[in-house]
């Protein structure tokens, strides 16, 4: 099709603002999907996506749209993930488009992630079409949200389209706005082949399917293609597009969106952001913006039944076929046995992988407390990356420890500014700026929404920060974060000793100022979780060789004096001494079995 009649666009929104429902209406109105085949969240193919109402994997669909004069246009929709964990994937999807439909909930207005997505789209030079969705809700505040969009992003009232994706209102107006406002692609059809990979997945028969946007040139025939960043070459098995199912085509030309079946066996060879070109006539430079996805959060995953270790390995191998950002390697723990140390893009990514392992592969799993990757500079000058607290070198050999930081944006009603500031500063956060998204005099006191920007260590927002934020703001706050580099910090490793033995899976890395408090809280929780033995079990928290906290699980005690009905005191003393000696011997050879709940206590240090 002629480039002037192609429109490539995506939909960006905060979680639960109606992005997937809007995509459903597009497919329905353009008759891309037959009415009898329609279902909620057509482009969300995983059960988890449908249940949670979020998009985890990017999806694409080609639609045919007829303008008012009957001219046919090709619409290529790329449905992007909505969560901050997948920001890099979103940025590559945006790079494959010329326009974006910005969806804002009529009752909730602009949220933190809305702004983050707007900035991403503007950085890519996309044309934005603002849409206020859910205008059918009884508590919709359309005028207020329209004013927010005008003031914060700079739209004019005429640009904003009002819609209800659920009822189908405003859909024709959005489709027409895409035709009028989104510019057509400008690639050179006769130039050197350059195609951007914005997603990939594994197919058992065709190998890795690379989801691509052809920027320049044409992709056809069986000429060998090359991935410019990884250096891998392959002979294409098939070209095609998504409608939304796979539909084979003889070729893909500049401006079009589709897929190429590579025959490669590992998704890691076909990375998001890479550039595809013809091997015999390579493009001079790859497309800009590529970087390798780097895990930000690490956790140990162990089978509760040691016989399932091999099954867990096979399950991780299968999941990694479709997810190149999932990194794992075998590890063993004295307390938990054999398992895997896995790297994830973020907490949601971790949660999704664990849930899929449990549901799709019927595995019982134990997940250790998530941690971040620290940079440790040794006195020898060597810099090592540590993502497992138990692998931290001895303090005597460490020159400096650097931890990752993030910039967070919190949007909340002004009446909650105090609790939000208290929460962030208690997590070592540093204030950056505060900005009112709407004038206070237009609303009831305390209702004006405020953007608070902070810099905070990544480790402090890993576990329960989001829950605490929602709790302190009655559920009204929204959060977005971006990694911002490494900084030096006074960090120490707190070990937990159970009956004198270090339990490696319970070790934590924390700031020196918080070490004593967190050590006390941890052993106090463990005291209530570890079952009583026939002997006293000491629980200790230690930094190196210095004990900073101690609790004791008291022994179960048999009443050995029950058979004594009087008699000399020396007889009773002999029985008690014999019992004490038996307990001493038992303590030396006895093993303390630590229940699974004890390992989750690390996650709950701040909840009480």
Coordinates of C-alpha atoms in Angstrom, one line a residue:
X1 CA 0.0 0.0 0.0
X2 CA 1.2 3.5 -0.7
X3 CA 2.9 5.1 2.4
X4 CA 0.6 8.1 2.3
X5 CA -2.3 5.8 3.3
X6 CA -0.5 4.0 6.2
X7 CA -1.0 5.1 9.8
X8 CA 1.2 3.5 12.6
X9 CA 0.0 4.3 16.1
X10 CA -0.1 2.9 19.6
X11 CA -2.3 3.4 22.7
X12 CA -0.7 4.7 25.9
X13 CA -2.4 5.0 29.2
X14 CA -2.1 4.5 33.0
X15 CA -3.1 1.0 34.2
X16 CA -6.9 0.4 34.1
X17 CA -7.7 3.5 32.1
X18 CA -9.4 1.4 29.4
X19 CA -6.5 0.9 26.8
X20 CA -7.4 -2.8 26.0
X21 CA -11.1 -2.0 25.8
X22 CA -10.4 0.8 23.3
X23 CA -8.3 -1.6 21.2
X24 CA -11.3 -4.0 21.2
X25 CA -13.6 -1.3 19.9
X26 CA -11.1 -0.4 17.1
X27 CA -11.0 -4.0 16.0
X28 CA -14.8 -4.3 16.1
X29 CA -15.6 -1.0 14.3
X30 CA -13.1 -1.6 11.5
X31 CA -14.5 -5.2 11.2
X32 CA -11.0 -6.6 11.7
X33 CA -12.4 -9.3 14.0
X34 CA -15.8 -10.8 13.3
X35 CA -18.6 -10.0 15.8
X36 CA -18.9 -13.7 16.7
X37 CA -15.2 -13.9 17.4
X38 CA -15.0 -10.8 19.6
X39 CA -14.1 -11.2 23.3
X40 CA -12.9 -8.8 26.0
X41 CA -9.2 -7.9 25.7
X42 CA -8.7 -9.6 22.3
X43 CA -5.1 -8.6 22.1
X44 CA -4.3 -9.9 25.6
X45 CA -3.7 -13.6 25.0
X46 CA -2.6 -14.7 28.4
X47 CA -5.0 -15.6 31.2
X48 CA -3.0 -13.5 33.6
X49 CA -3.5 -10.4 31.4
X50 CA -7.3 -11.0 31.2
X51 CA -7.6 -11.6 35.0
X52 CA -5.5 -8.7 36.1
X53 CA -6.7 -6.3 33.4
X54 CA -3.1 -5.4 32.3
X55 CA -1.1 -5.9 29.2
X56 CA 2.1 -7.8 29.8
X57 CA 3.3 -8.6 26.2
X58 CA 3.1 -6.1 23.3
X59 CA 0.7 -7.1 20.5
X60 CA 0.0 -5.7 17.0
X61 CA -3.0 -5.7 14.7
X62 CA -3.5 -4.4 11.1
X63 CA -6.8 -2.8 10.4
X64 CA -8.5 -1.5 7.3
X65 CA -10.2 1.9 7.7
X66 CA -12.3 3.8 5.1
X67 CA -12.2 7.6 5.2
X68 CA -15.3 9.8 4.6
X69 CA -14.5 9.8 0.8
X70 CA -14.2 6.0 0.7
X71 CA -10.4 5.9 0.4
X72 CA -8.9 2.9 2.2
X73 CA -6.2 3.3 4.9
X74 CA -4.0 0.8 6.6
X75 CA -4.0 1.2 10.4
X76 CA -1.2 -0.6 12.3
X77 CA -2.0 -0.7 16.0
X78 CA 0.7 -1.7 18.4
X79 CA -0.7 -2.4 21.9
X80 CA 2.0 -1.7 24.4
X81 CA 2.6 -3.0 28.0
X82 CA 1.2 -0.6 30.6
X83 CA 3.5 -1.2 33.5
X84 CA 6.7 0.7 34.4
X85 CA 8.7 -2.6 34.5
X86 CA 8.4 -2.7 30.7
X87 CA 9.4 0.9 29.9
X88 CA 12.2 -0.1 27.5
X89 CA 9.8 -2.3 25.5
X90 CA 7.3 0.5 25.4
X91 CA 9.9 2.9 24.2
X92 CA 10.8 0.6 21.2
X93 CA 7.1 0.2 20.4
X94 CA 6.7 3.9 20.4
X95 CA 9.7 4.2 18.1
X96 CA 7.8 2.0 15.6
X97 CA 4.9 4.5 15.4
X98 CA 4.3 8.0 14.2
X99 CA 1.4 8.7 16.6
X100 CA -0.1 7.7 19.9
X101 CA -3.6 7.8 21.4
X102 CA -3.3 9.1 24.9
X103 CA -6.1 7.6 27.1
X104 CA -7.0 9.3 30.4
X105 CA -9.8 8.1 32.7
X106 CA -12.6 10.7 33.1
X107 CA -12.9 10.0 36.8
X108 CA -9.2 9.7 37.8
X109 CA -7.5 12.2 35.5
X110 CA -3.8 12.3 34.8
X111 CA -1.8 9.8 36.8
X112 CA 2.0 9.4 37.4
X113 CA 2.3 6.8 34.6
X114 CA 0.2 8.9 32.2
X115 CA 2.9 11.7 32.4
X116 CA 5.7 9.2 32.1
X117 CA 4.2 7.8 28.9
X118 CA 3.6 11.3 27.6
X119 CA 7.2 12.2 28.0
X120 CA 8.3 8.9 26.4
X121 CA 6.0 9.6 23.4
X122 CA 7.2 13.2 23.1
X123 CA 10.9 12.1 23.2
X124 CA 10.1 9.9 20.2
X125 CA 8.5 12.8 18.4
X126 CA 5.0 11.2 18.2
X127 CA 1.8 13.1 17.5
X128 CA -0.5 12.7 20.5
X129 CA -4.3 12.3 20.2
X130 CA -5.8 12.9 23.7
X131 CA -8.8 10.9 24.6
X132 CA -10.9 11.2 27.8
X133 CA -12.3 7.7 28.3
X134 CA -15.1 6.4 30.6
X135 CA -17.3 9.5 30.2
X136 CA -20.3 7.2 30.8
X137 CA -19.4 6.8 34.5
X138 CA -21.7 8.6 37.0
X139 CA -18.7 10.2 38.8
X140 CA -16.9 11.3 35.6
X141 CA -15.3 14.7 35.7
X142 CA -14.8 15.4 32.1
X143 CA -14.3 19.2 32.3
X144 CA -11.8 18.9 35.1
X145 CA -9.7 16.3 33.3
X146 CA -9.9 18.3 30.1
X147 CA -8.5 21.3 31.9
X148 CA -5.7 19.1 33.3
X149 CA -4.7 18.0 29.8
X150 CA -4.7 21.6 28.7
X151 CA -2.7 22.9 31.6
X152 CA -0.2 20.0 32.1
X153 CA 0.4 18.7 28.6
X154 CA -0.6 21.7 26.5
X155 CA -3.5 20.4 24.4
X156 CA -6.2 22.6 23.2
X157 CA -9.8 21.7 24.0
X158 CA -10.5 21.1 20.3
X159 CA -7.9 18.4 20.2
X160 CA -9.5 16.3 23.0
X161 CA -11.8 13.5 22.0
X162 CA -14.5 12.3 24.5
X163 CA -15.2 8.6 24.5
X164 CA -16.6 5.6 26.2
X165 CA -14.8 2.5 25.0
X166 CA -17.3 0.3 26.9
X167 CA -20.3 1.8 25.1
X168 CA -18.6 2.5 21.8
X169 CA -19.1 6.2 22.0
X170 CA -16.4 8.4 20.3
X171 CA -14.7 5.5 18.5
X172 CA -15.4 6.8 14.9
X173 CA -14.1 10.3 16.0
X174 CA -10.9 8.7 17.3
X175 CA -10.3 6.7 14.1
X176 CA -10.9 9.8 12.0
X177 CA -8.5 11.8 14.2
X178 CA -5.8 9.2 13.6
X179 CA -6.3 9.6 9.8
X180 CA -6.2 13.4 10.0
X181 CA -3.5 14.0 12.6
X182 CA -1.0 11.1 12.6
X183 CA 1.5 11.6 9.8
X184 CA 2.2 8.8 7.3
X185 CA 5.6 7.0 7.5
X186 CA 8.5 8.6 5.6
X187 CA 10.8 5.7 4.9
X188 CA 12.6 5.1 1.6
X189 CA 11.0 1.9 -0.1
X190 CA 14.0 1.5 -2.4
X191 CA 16.7 2.1 0.2
X192 CA 18.8 -0.3 2.2
X193 CA 16.6 -2.5 4.4
X194 CA 16.2 -1.4 8.0
X195 CA 13.6 -2.9 10.2
X196 CA 13.1 -2.3 13.9
X197 CA 12.3 -5.2 16.2
X198 CA 9.8 -4.1 18.9
X199 CA 8.9 -7.5 20.3
X200 CA 9.6 -11.2 19.8
X201 CA 8.2 -14.5 20.8
X202 CA 9.0 -18.2 20.2
X203 CA 7.0 -20.5 17.9
X204 CA 7.7 -24.2 18.1
X205 CA 7.5 -24.6 14.3
X206 CA 8.9 -21.3 13.0
X207 CA 11.4 -20.4 15.6
X208 CA 11.6 -16.9 16.9
X209 CA 9.0 -14.6 15.4
X210 CA 10.4 -11.0 15.3
X211 CA 7.7 -8.3 15.5
X212 CA 9.0 -5.6 13.2
X213 CA 8.4 -2.2 11.7
X214 CA 10.1 -1.8 8.3
X215 CA 11.7 1.7 8.4
X216 CA 13.5 1.6 5.0
X217 CA 13.6 -0.8 2.1
X218 CA 11.6 -4.0 1.5
X219 CA 11.7 -7.4 3.1
X220 CA 10.9 -10.2 0.7
X221 CA 12.2 -13.5 -0.7
X222 CA 14.7 -15.8 1.0
X223 CA 17.8 -13.5 1.0
X224 CA 19.7 -14.0 4.2
X225 CA 19.0 -11.3 6.8
X226 CA 21.2 -10.1 9.6
X227 CA 20.6 -8.8 13.1
X228 CA 23.0 -5.8 13.4
X229 CA 23.4 -5.7 17.2
X230 CA 23.8 -9.5 18.0
X231 CA 25.5 -10.3 14.7
X232 CA 23.3 -13.3 14.0
X233 CA 22.3 -14.2 10.4
X234 CA 19.3 -16.2 9.4
X235 CA 17.2 -17.2 6.3
X236 CA 13.6 -15.9 6.7
X237 CA 11.0 -18.6 6.7
X238 CA 7.9 -16.4 6.4
X239 CA 6.8 -12.8 6.4
X240 CA 3.4 -11.6 7.5
X241 CA 1.2 -9.3 9.5
X242 CA -1.2 -9.6 12.5
X243 CA -4.9 -9.4 11.7
X244 CA -4.8 -9.9 14.8
X245 CA -3.8 -13.6 14.1
X246 CA -0.8 -14.2 11.9
X247 CA -1.4 -13.8 8.2
X248 CA 1.4 -14.6 5.7
X249 CA 2.4 -12.0 3.1
X250 CA 4.8 -12.2 0.2
X251 CA 6.7 -9.1 1.4
X252 CA 6.8 -6.2 3.9
X253 CA 7.6 -2.7 2.6
X254 CA 8.8 0.6 4.2
X255 CA 6.2 1.9 6.7
X256 CA 4.5 -1.5 7.3
X257 CA 4.3 -3.4 10.6
X258 CA 4.4 -7.2 10.7
X259 CA 6.5 -10.2 11.6
X260 CA 9.4 -12.3 10.2
X261 CA 9.8 -16.0 11.1
X262 CA 13.6 -16.3 11.7
X263 CA 14.0 -20.0 12.5
X264 CA 16.2 -19.0 15.4
X265 CA 15.9 -21.1 18.6
X266 CA 16.5 -18.5 21.3
X267 CA 14.7 -15.2 21.8
X268 CA 17.9 -13.8 23.3
X269 CA 19.4 -13.8 19.8
X270 CA 16.5 -11.6 18.5
X271 CA 16.5 -8.7 21.0
X272 CA 14.0 -5.9 21.3
X273 CA 15.4 -2.8 19.7
X274 CA 17.7 -4.6 17.3
X275 CA 17.8 -3.7 13.6
X276 CA 17.2 -6.3 10.8
X277 CA 19.0 -5.7 7.5
X278 CA 20.0 -7.8 4.4
X279 CA 23.2 -9.6 5.0
X280 CA 24.6 -9.1 1.5
X281 CA 23.7 -5.4 1.4
X282 CA 23.9 -4.3 5.0
X283 CA 22.7 -0.9 6.2
X284 CA 25.5 1.4 7.2
X285 CA 24.2 2.2 10.7
X286 CA 21.6 0.4 12.9
X287 CA 18.5 2.2 14.1
X288 CA 19.2 4.3 17.3
X289 CA 17.9 3.6 20.8
X290 CA 19.0 -0.1 21.2
X291 CA 20.1 -1.3 24.6
X292 CA 20.1 -4.7 26.2
X293 CA 17.4 -5.2 28.7
X294 CA 19.0 -5.4 32.2
X295 CA 17.4 -7.1 35.2
X296 CA 16.7 -4.7 38.1
X297 CA 15.4 -7.1 40.7
X298 CA 16.8 -10.5 41.8
X299 CA 15.3 -13.3 43.8
X300 CA 15.9 -17.0 44.5
X301 CA 13.3 -19.4 43.4
X302 CA 13.3 -22.9 45.0
X303 CA 10.9 -25.8 44.7
X304 CA 9.2 -26.7 48.0
X305 CA 9.6 -30.4 47.0
X306 CA 13.2 -31.1 46.1
X307 CA 12.1 -33.7 43.6
X308 CA 10.7 -30.9 41.4
X309 CA 14.1 -29.3 40.8
X310 CA 14.4 -30.6 37.2
X311 CA 10.8 -29.7 36.5
X312 CA 11.5 -26.1 37.6
X313 CA 14.6 -26.0 35.4
X314 CA 12.5 -27.1 32.4
X315 CA 9.7 -24.6 33.2
X316 CA 12.2 -21.7 33.4
X317 CA 13.7 -22.8 30.0
X318 CA 10.3 -22.7 28.4
X319 CA 9.4 -19.3 29.9
X320 CA 12.7 -17.8 28.8
X321 CA 12.0 -18.9 25.2
X322 CA 9.3 -16.1 25.1
X323 CA 11.0 -13.7 27.5
X324 CA 14.6 -12.7 26.8
X325 CA 14.6 -10.4 29.9
X326 CA 14.2 -13.4 32.3
X327 CA 17.7 -14.3 33.5
X328 CA 18.4 -17.3 35.7
X329 CA 21.3 -19.4 36.9
X330 CA 21.5 -22.4 39.3
X331 CA 22.3 -21.7 43.0
X332 CA 22.2 -23.7 46.2
X333 CA 21.4 -22.7 49.7
X334 CA 22.2 -24.6 52.9
X335 CA 18.7 -23.9 54.2
X336 CA 16.7 -24.3 51.0
X337 CA 18.6 -26.8 48.9
X338 CA 18.9 -26.4 45.1
X339 CA 17.1 -23.7 43.2
X340 CA 17.7 -20.8 40.8
X341 CA 18.8 -17.2 41.1
X342 CA 16.6 -15.2 38.7
X343 CA 16.7 -11.6 37.4
X344 CA 13.6 -9.7 36.6
X345 CA 12.8 -6.3 35.1
X346 CA 10.8 -5.3 38.2
X347 CA 8.5 -6.6 40.9
X348 CA 5.5 -7.1 38.6
X349 CA 7.7 -9.1 36.3
X350 CA 8.8 -11.3 39.2
X351 CA 5.2 -11.7 40.4
X352 CA 4.0 -12.7 36.9
X353 CA 6.9 -15.3 36.3
X354 CA 6.3 -16.9 39.7
X355 CA 2.5 -17.1 39.2
X356 CA 3.0 -18.6 35.7
X357 CA 5.4 -21.2 37.1
X358 CA 2.9 -22.2 39.8
X359 CA -0.2 -22.2 37.6
X360 CA 1.1 -23.4 34.2
X361 CA 3.6 -26.0 35.4
X362 CA 2.0 -27.0 38.7
X363 CA 5.0 -26.3 40.9
X364 CA 5.2 -25.5 44.6
X365 CA 7.7 -22.6 44.9
X366 CA 9.5 -20.7 47.6
X367 CA 10.7 -17.2 46.6
X368 CA 13.3 -15.4 48.7
X369 CA 13.2 -11.7 49.4
X370 CA 13.9 -9.7 46.3
X371 CA 17.1 -7.7 46.2
X372 CA 18.8 -5.3 43.8
X373 CA 22.2 -5.5 42.2
X374 CA 25.0 -3.7 44.1
X375 CA 28.3 -2.6 42.8
X376 CA 31.1 -3.5 45.2
X377 CA 34.6 -2.0 44.8
X378 CA 37.2 -4.1 46.5
X379 CA 40.4 -2.7 48.0
X380 CA 42.3 -4.3 45.1
X381 CA 40.4 -2.0 42.7
X382 CA 38.2 -4.7 41.2
X383 CA 34.5 -3.9 40.9
X384 CA 32.1 -6.8 41.3
X385 CA 28.3 -7.0 40.9
X386 CA 26.5 -8.6 43.8
X387 CA 22.7 -9.5 43.6
X388 CA 22.7 -12.1 46.4
X389 CA 23.4 -10.8 49.9
X390 CA 25.1 -14.0 50.9
X391 CA 27.8 -13.4 48.3
X392 CA 28.9 -10.0 49.7
X393 CA 32.6 -10.2 50.4
X394 CA 34.0 -9.6 53.9
X395 CA 33.9 -6.0 55.0
X396 CA 37.7 -5.9 55.4
X397 CA 38.2 -6.3 51.7
X398 CA 35.5 -3.7 50.6
X399 CA 36.5 -0.2 49.6
X400 CA 33.0 1.0 48.7
X401 CA 29.5 -0.3 48.0
X402 CA 27.2 1.5 45.5
X403 CA 23.5 0.9 45.3
X404 CA 21.0 1.7 42.5
X405 CA 18.8 4.7 42.9
X406 CA 15.5 5.7 41.1
X407 CA 13.6 8.8 40.4
X408 CA 10.0 8.4 41.5
X409 CA 6.9 10.5 40.6
X410 CA 4.0 10.4 42.9
X411 CA 0.6 12.0 42.0
X412 CA -1.7 12.5 44.9
X413 CA -4.4 14.8 46.3
X414 CA -2.8 17.7 48.2
X415 CA -4.4 16.6 51.5
X416 CA -2.0 13.6 51.4
X417 CA 1.2 15.5 50.9
X418 CA 2.3 15.1 54.5
X419 CA 1.9 11.3 54.7
X420 CA 3.6 10.8 51.3
X421 CA 6.6 13.0 52.4
X422 CA 6.9 11.1 55.7
X423 CA 6.8 7.7 53.9
X424 CA 9.4 8.7 51.3
X425 CA 11.8 10.4 53.7
X426 CA 11.6 7.3 56.1
X427 CA 12.9 5.3 53.1
X428 CA 16.0 7.6 52.6
X429 CA 14.2 9.5 49.8
X430 CA 15.5 12.9 48.7
X431 CA 13.0 15.6 47.7
X432 CA 13.4 17.0 44.1
X433 CA 10.3 19.1 43.3
X434 CA 6.6 19.6 43.9
X435 CA 4.2 20.7 41.2
X436 CA 0.4 21.3 41.3
X437 CA -1.4 19.7 38.3
X438 CA -4.5 21.9 38.9
X439 CA -5.1 25.2 40.8
X440 CA -6.3 24.6 44.4
X441 CA -8.9 27.5 44.2
X442 CA -10.8 25.6 41.5
X443 CA -11.5 22.7 43.8
X444 CA -12.5 21.8 47.4
X445 CA -9.5 22.2 49.9
X446 CA -7.1 19.3 49.7
X447 CA -8.5 17.9 46.4
X448 CA -6.0 19.6 44.0
X449 CA -3.7 16.9 42.7
X450 CA 0.1 17.3 43.2
X451 CA 3.1 15.7 41.5
X452 CA 5.9 15.0 44.0
X453 CA 9.3 14.0 42.6
X454 CA 11.9 12.2 44.8
X455 CA 15.1 10.3 44.4
X456 CA 15.2 7.1 46.4
X457 CA 17.3 3.9 46.7
X458 CA 15.8 1.1 44.5
X459 CA 16.0 -1.3 47.5
X460 CA 13.6 0.9 49.5
X461 CA 10.8 0.6 47.0
X462 CA 11.1 -3.1 46.2
X463 CA 8.9 -4.8 48.8
X464 CA 6.0 -2.9 50.3
X465 CA 6.5 0.7 49.3
X466 CA 3.6 0.7 46.8
X467 CA 1.2 -0.8 49.3
X468 CA 2.3 1.6 52.0
X469 CA 1.9 4.5 49.6
X470 CA -1.7 3.4 48.7
X471 CA -2.4 2.9 52.4
X472 CA -1.2 6.3 53.5
X473 CA -3.2 8.1 50.7
X474 CA -6.5 6.1 51.0
X475 CA -5.7 4.5 47.6
X476 CA -5.5 7.8 45.7
X477 CA -1.8 8.0 44.9
X478 CA -0.2 6.7 41.7
X479 CA 3.5 5.9 41.3
X480 CA 6.0 5.8 38.4
X481 CA 9.8 5.3 38.7
X482 CA 12.9 5.4 36.5
X483 CA 16.4 4.0 37.4
X484 CA 18.9 6.9 37.8
X485 CA 22.3 5.3 38.4
X486 CA 24.4 4.1 41.3
X487 CA 25.5 6.0 44.4
X488 CA 27.8 5.2 47.2
X489 CA 26.2 4.2 50.5
X490 CA 27.0 3.0 54.0
X491 CA 25.6 -0.5 53.6
X492 CA 26.2 -3.6 55.7
X493 CA 25.2 -7.2 55.5
X494 CA 23.0 -8.5 58.4
X495 CA 23.3 -12.3 58.9
X496 CA 20.9 -14.4 60.8
X497 CA 22.2 -17.3 62.9
X498 CA 19.8 -20.0 64.0
X499 CA 21.3 -22.2 66.7
X500 CA 24.7 -20.7 65.9
X501 CA 24.5 -21.5 62.2
X502 CA 24.3 -18.8 59.5
X503 CA 21.1 -19.2 57.4
X504 CA 22.3 -17.7 54.1
X505 CA 18.7 -17.3 52.6
X506 CA 17.8 -14.9 55.5
X507 CA 20.8 -12.5 55.0
X508 CA 19.9 -8.9 54.0
X509 CA 21.9 -5.9 52.9
X510 CA 20.7 -2.7 54.5
X511 CA 21.8 0.8 55.5
X512 CA 24.0 0.9 58.6
X513 CA 21.6 3.2 60.3
X514 CA 18.7 0.7 59.9
X515 CA 20.7 -2.4 60.6
X516 CA 20.1 -2.7 64.3
X517 CA 16.4 -2.1 64.1
X518 CA 15.9 -4.4 61.1
X519 CA 18.0 -7.1 62.8
X520 CA 15.8 -6.9 66.0
X521 CA 12.6 -7.0 64.0
X522 CA 13.8 -10.0 62.0
X523 CA 14.8 -12.2 64.9
X524 CA 11.6 -11.2 66.8
X525 CA 9.5 -12.4 63.8
X526 CA 11.5 -15.6 63.5
X527 CA 10.9 -16.4 67.2
X528 CA 7.2 -16.6 66.5
X529 CA 7.6 -18.6 63.3
X530 CA 10.2 -21.3 64.2
X531 CA 8.6 -24.2 66.1
X532 CA 9.8 -25.0 69.6
X533 CA 12.4 -27.8 70.0
X534 CA 13.4 -30.0 72.9
X535 CA 16.2 -27.5 73.5
X536 CA 16.6 -23.7 73.6
X537 CA 17.2 -22.3 70.1
X538 CA 19.1 -18.9 70.0
X539 CA 18.3 -16.6 67.1
X540 CA 20.9 -13.9 66.5
X541 CA 21.4 -11.1 64.0
X542 CA 25.0 -10.2 63.3
X543 CA 27.1 -7.8 61.3
X544 CA 30.3 -9.6 60.7
X545 CA 31.3 -11.0 64.1
X546 CA 29.2 -8.5 66.1
X547 CA 25.9 -9.7 67.4
X548 CA 23.3 -6.8 67.2
X549 CA 20.1 -8.6 68.3
X550 CA 19.1 -11.9 70.0
X551 CA 16.0 -13.8 70.8
X552 CA 15.5 -17.3 72.1
X553 CA 12.9 -19.9 71.1
X554 CA 12.3 -21.6 74.5
X555 CA 12.6 -25.3 74.8
X556 CA 9.7 -27.7 75.2
X557 CA 10.1 -29.2 78.6
X558 CA 9.0 -32.5 80.0
X559 CA 8.1 -32.5 83.6
X560 CA 10.6 -35.1 84.9
X561 CA 9.6 -34.4 88.5
X562 CA 6.0 -35.6 88.0
X563 CA 6.9 -39.1 89.4
X564 CA 8.4 -37.6 92.6
X565 CA 5.9 -37.6 95.4
X566 CA 8.1 -36.2 98.1
X567 CA 11.5 -37.5 99.1
X568 CA 14.9 -35.8 99.4
X569 CA 15.6 -32.6 97.3
X570 CA 18.8 -34.2 96.0
X571 CA 16.8 -36.8 94.0
X572 CA 14.9 -34.0 92.2
X573 CA 18.1 -32.1 91.6
X574 CA 19.7 -35.2 90.0
X575 CA 16.7 -35.6 87.7
X576 CA 16.8 -32.0 86.6
X577 CA 20.6 -32.1 86.0
X578 CA 20.2 -35.3 83.9
X579 CA 17.5 -33.5 81.9
X580 CA 19.7 -30.4 81.3
X581 CA 22.7 -32.6 80.2
X582 CA 20.4 -34.4 77.7
X583 CA 19.3 -31.1 76.3
X584 CA 22.9 -29.9 75.9
X585 CA 23.8 -33.0 74.0
X586 CA 20.6 -32.6 71.9
X587 CA 21.5 -29.0 71.1
X588 CA 24.9 -30.0 69.8
X589 CA 23.6 -32.6 67.3
X590 CA 20.0 -31.4 66.8
X591 CA 18.9 -29.7 63.5
X592 CA 16.3 -26.9 63.5
X593 CA 13.9 -27.1 60.7
X594 CA 13.0 -23.6 59.5
X595 CA 9.4 -23.3 58.0
X596 CA 8.8 -21.5 54.7
X597 CA 7.0 -18.6 56.5
X598 CA 10.3 -17.7 58.2
X599 CA 11.9 -16.8 54.8
X600 CA 9.0 -14.5 54.0
X601 CA 9.6 -12.6 57.3
X602 CA 12.3 -10.6 55.5
X603 CA 9.6 -9.2 53.3
X604 CA 7.5 -8.0 56.2
X605 CA 10.1 -6.0 58.2
X606 CA 8.3 -2.7 57.6
X607 CA 4.7 -3.8 57.7
X608 CA 4.2 -3.7 61.5

